[in-house]
Coordinates of N, CA and C in Angstrom, one line a residue:
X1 N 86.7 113.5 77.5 CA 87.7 112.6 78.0 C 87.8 111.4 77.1
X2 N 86.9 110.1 77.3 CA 86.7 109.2 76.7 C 85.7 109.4 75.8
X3 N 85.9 108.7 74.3 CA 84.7 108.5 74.2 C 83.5 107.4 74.2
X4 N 82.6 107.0 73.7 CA 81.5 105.9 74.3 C 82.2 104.5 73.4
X5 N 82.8 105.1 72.2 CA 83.5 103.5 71.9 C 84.7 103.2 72.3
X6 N 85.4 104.3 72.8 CA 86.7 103.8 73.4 C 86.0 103.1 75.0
X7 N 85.5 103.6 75.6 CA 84.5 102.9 76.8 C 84.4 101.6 76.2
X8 N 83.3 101.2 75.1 CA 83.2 99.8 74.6 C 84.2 98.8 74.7
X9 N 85.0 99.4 73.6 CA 86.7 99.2 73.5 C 87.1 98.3 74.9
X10 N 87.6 99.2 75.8 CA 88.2 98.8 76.9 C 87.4 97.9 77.8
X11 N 86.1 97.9 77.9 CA 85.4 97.3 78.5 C 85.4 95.5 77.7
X12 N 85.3 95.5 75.9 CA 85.5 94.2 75.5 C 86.8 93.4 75.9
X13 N 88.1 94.4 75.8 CA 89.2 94.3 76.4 C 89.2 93.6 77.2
X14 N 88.8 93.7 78.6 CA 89.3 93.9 79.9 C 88.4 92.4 79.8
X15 N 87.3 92.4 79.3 CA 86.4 90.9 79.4 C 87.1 89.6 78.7
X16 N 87.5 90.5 77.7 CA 88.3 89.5 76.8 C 89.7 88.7 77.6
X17 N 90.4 89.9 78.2 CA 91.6 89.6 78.1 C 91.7 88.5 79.8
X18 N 90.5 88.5 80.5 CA 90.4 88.1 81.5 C 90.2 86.6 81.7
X19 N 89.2 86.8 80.7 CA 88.6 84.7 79.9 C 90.1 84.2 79.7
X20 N 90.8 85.1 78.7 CA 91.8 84.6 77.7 C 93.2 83.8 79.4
X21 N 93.2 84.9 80.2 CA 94.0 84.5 81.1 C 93.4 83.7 82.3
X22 N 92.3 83.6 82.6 CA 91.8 82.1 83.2 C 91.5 80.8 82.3
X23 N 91.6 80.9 80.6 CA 91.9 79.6 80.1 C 93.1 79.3 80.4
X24 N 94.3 80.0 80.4 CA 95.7 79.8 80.5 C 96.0 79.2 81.9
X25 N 95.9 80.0 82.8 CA 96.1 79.6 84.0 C 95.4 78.3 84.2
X26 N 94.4 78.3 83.6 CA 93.8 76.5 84.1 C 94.1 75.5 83.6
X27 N 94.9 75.7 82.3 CA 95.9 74.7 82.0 C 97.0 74.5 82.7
X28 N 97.7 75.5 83.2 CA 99.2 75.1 84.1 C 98.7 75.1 85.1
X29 N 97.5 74.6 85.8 CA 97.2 74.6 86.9 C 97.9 73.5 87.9
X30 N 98.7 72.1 87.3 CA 99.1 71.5 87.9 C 100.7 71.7 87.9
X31 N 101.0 72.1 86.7 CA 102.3 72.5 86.6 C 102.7 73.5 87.6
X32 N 101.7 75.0 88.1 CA 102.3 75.9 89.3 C 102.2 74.8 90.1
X33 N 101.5 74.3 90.8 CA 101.2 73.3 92.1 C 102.8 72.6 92.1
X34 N 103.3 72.4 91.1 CA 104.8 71.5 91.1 C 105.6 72.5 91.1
X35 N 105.7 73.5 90.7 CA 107.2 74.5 90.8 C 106.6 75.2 91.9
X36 N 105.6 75.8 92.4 CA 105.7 76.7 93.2 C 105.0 76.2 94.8
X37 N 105.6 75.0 95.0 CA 105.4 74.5 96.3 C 105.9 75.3 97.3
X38 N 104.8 75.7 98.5 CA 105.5 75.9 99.5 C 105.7 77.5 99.1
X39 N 105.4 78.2 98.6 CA 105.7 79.7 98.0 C 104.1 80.4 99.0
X40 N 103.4 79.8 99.4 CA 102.6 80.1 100.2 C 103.1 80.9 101.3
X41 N 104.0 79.9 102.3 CA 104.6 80.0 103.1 C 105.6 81.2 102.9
X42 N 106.4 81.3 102.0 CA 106.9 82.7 101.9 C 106.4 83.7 101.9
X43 N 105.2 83.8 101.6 CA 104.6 84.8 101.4 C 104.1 85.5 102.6
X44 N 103.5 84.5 103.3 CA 102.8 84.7 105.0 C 104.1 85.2 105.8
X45 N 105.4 84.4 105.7 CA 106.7 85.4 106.0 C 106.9 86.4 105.7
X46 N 106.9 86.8 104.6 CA 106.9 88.1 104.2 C 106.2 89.6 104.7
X47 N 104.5 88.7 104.7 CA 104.0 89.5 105.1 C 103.7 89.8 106.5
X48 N 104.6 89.0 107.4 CA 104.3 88.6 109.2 C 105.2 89.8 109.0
X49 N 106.5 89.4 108.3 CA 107.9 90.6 108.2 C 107.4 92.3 108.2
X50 N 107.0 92.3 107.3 CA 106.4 93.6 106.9 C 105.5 94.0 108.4
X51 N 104.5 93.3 108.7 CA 103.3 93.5 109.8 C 104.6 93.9 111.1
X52 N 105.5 93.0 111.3 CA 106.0 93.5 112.2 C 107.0 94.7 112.4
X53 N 107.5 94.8 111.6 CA 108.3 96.2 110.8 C 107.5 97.4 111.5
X54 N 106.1 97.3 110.8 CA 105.5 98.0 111.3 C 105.4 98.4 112.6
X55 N 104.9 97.6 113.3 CA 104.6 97.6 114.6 C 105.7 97.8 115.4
X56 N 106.9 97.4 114.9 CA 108.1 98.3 115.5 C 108.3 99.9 115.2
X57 N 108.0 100.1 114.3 CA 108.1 101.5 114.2 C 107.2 102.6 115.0
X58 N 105.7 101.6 115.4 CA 104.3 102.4 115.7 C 105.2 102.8 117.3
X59 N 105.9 101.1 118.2 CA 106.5 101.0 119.4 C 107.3 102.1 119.3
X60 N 108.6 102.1 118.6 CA 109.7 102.9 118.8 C 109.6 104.7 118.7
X61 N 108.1 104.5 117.9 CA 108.1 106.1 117.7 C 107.6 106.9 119.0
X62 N 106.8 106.0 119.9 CA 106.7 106.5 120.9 C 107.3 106.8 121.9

C-alpha cells in the first residue's frame, strides 16, 4: 500500500503543515475577532435549525 517513507513523508507533512497554520491564525487572531463578530451565534442557529429538523422528522414519521 504505502511505503515506510511515504508514512514519514505525510506524517512530517501533517506536523509541518499544522505549526505552519497555527502561526498564521495567531497572527489574525484579532483581526477574525473584528470581522467575524457574532458568527458564533449563527452557528448555534444553525445548528438548533438542523437539531430541530430533525426531531421533526423522528415526530412526523410516527
Amino acid at each position: 500500500m504505502f511505503s515506510e517513507g511515504q508514512w514519514w513523508f505525510a506524517g512530517f507533512f501533517v506536523v509541518a503543515f499544522v505549526i505552519l497554520m497555527i502561526f498564521s491564525y495567531r497572527g489574525d487572531k484579532k483581526l477574525h475577532k473584528k470581522q467575524y463578530k457574532g458568527s458564533l451565534k449563527i452557528l448555534l442557529g444553525f445548528v438548533l435549525f438542523v437539531v430541530f429538523l430533525f426531531a421533526l422528522k423522528i415526530l412526523l414519521k410516527n
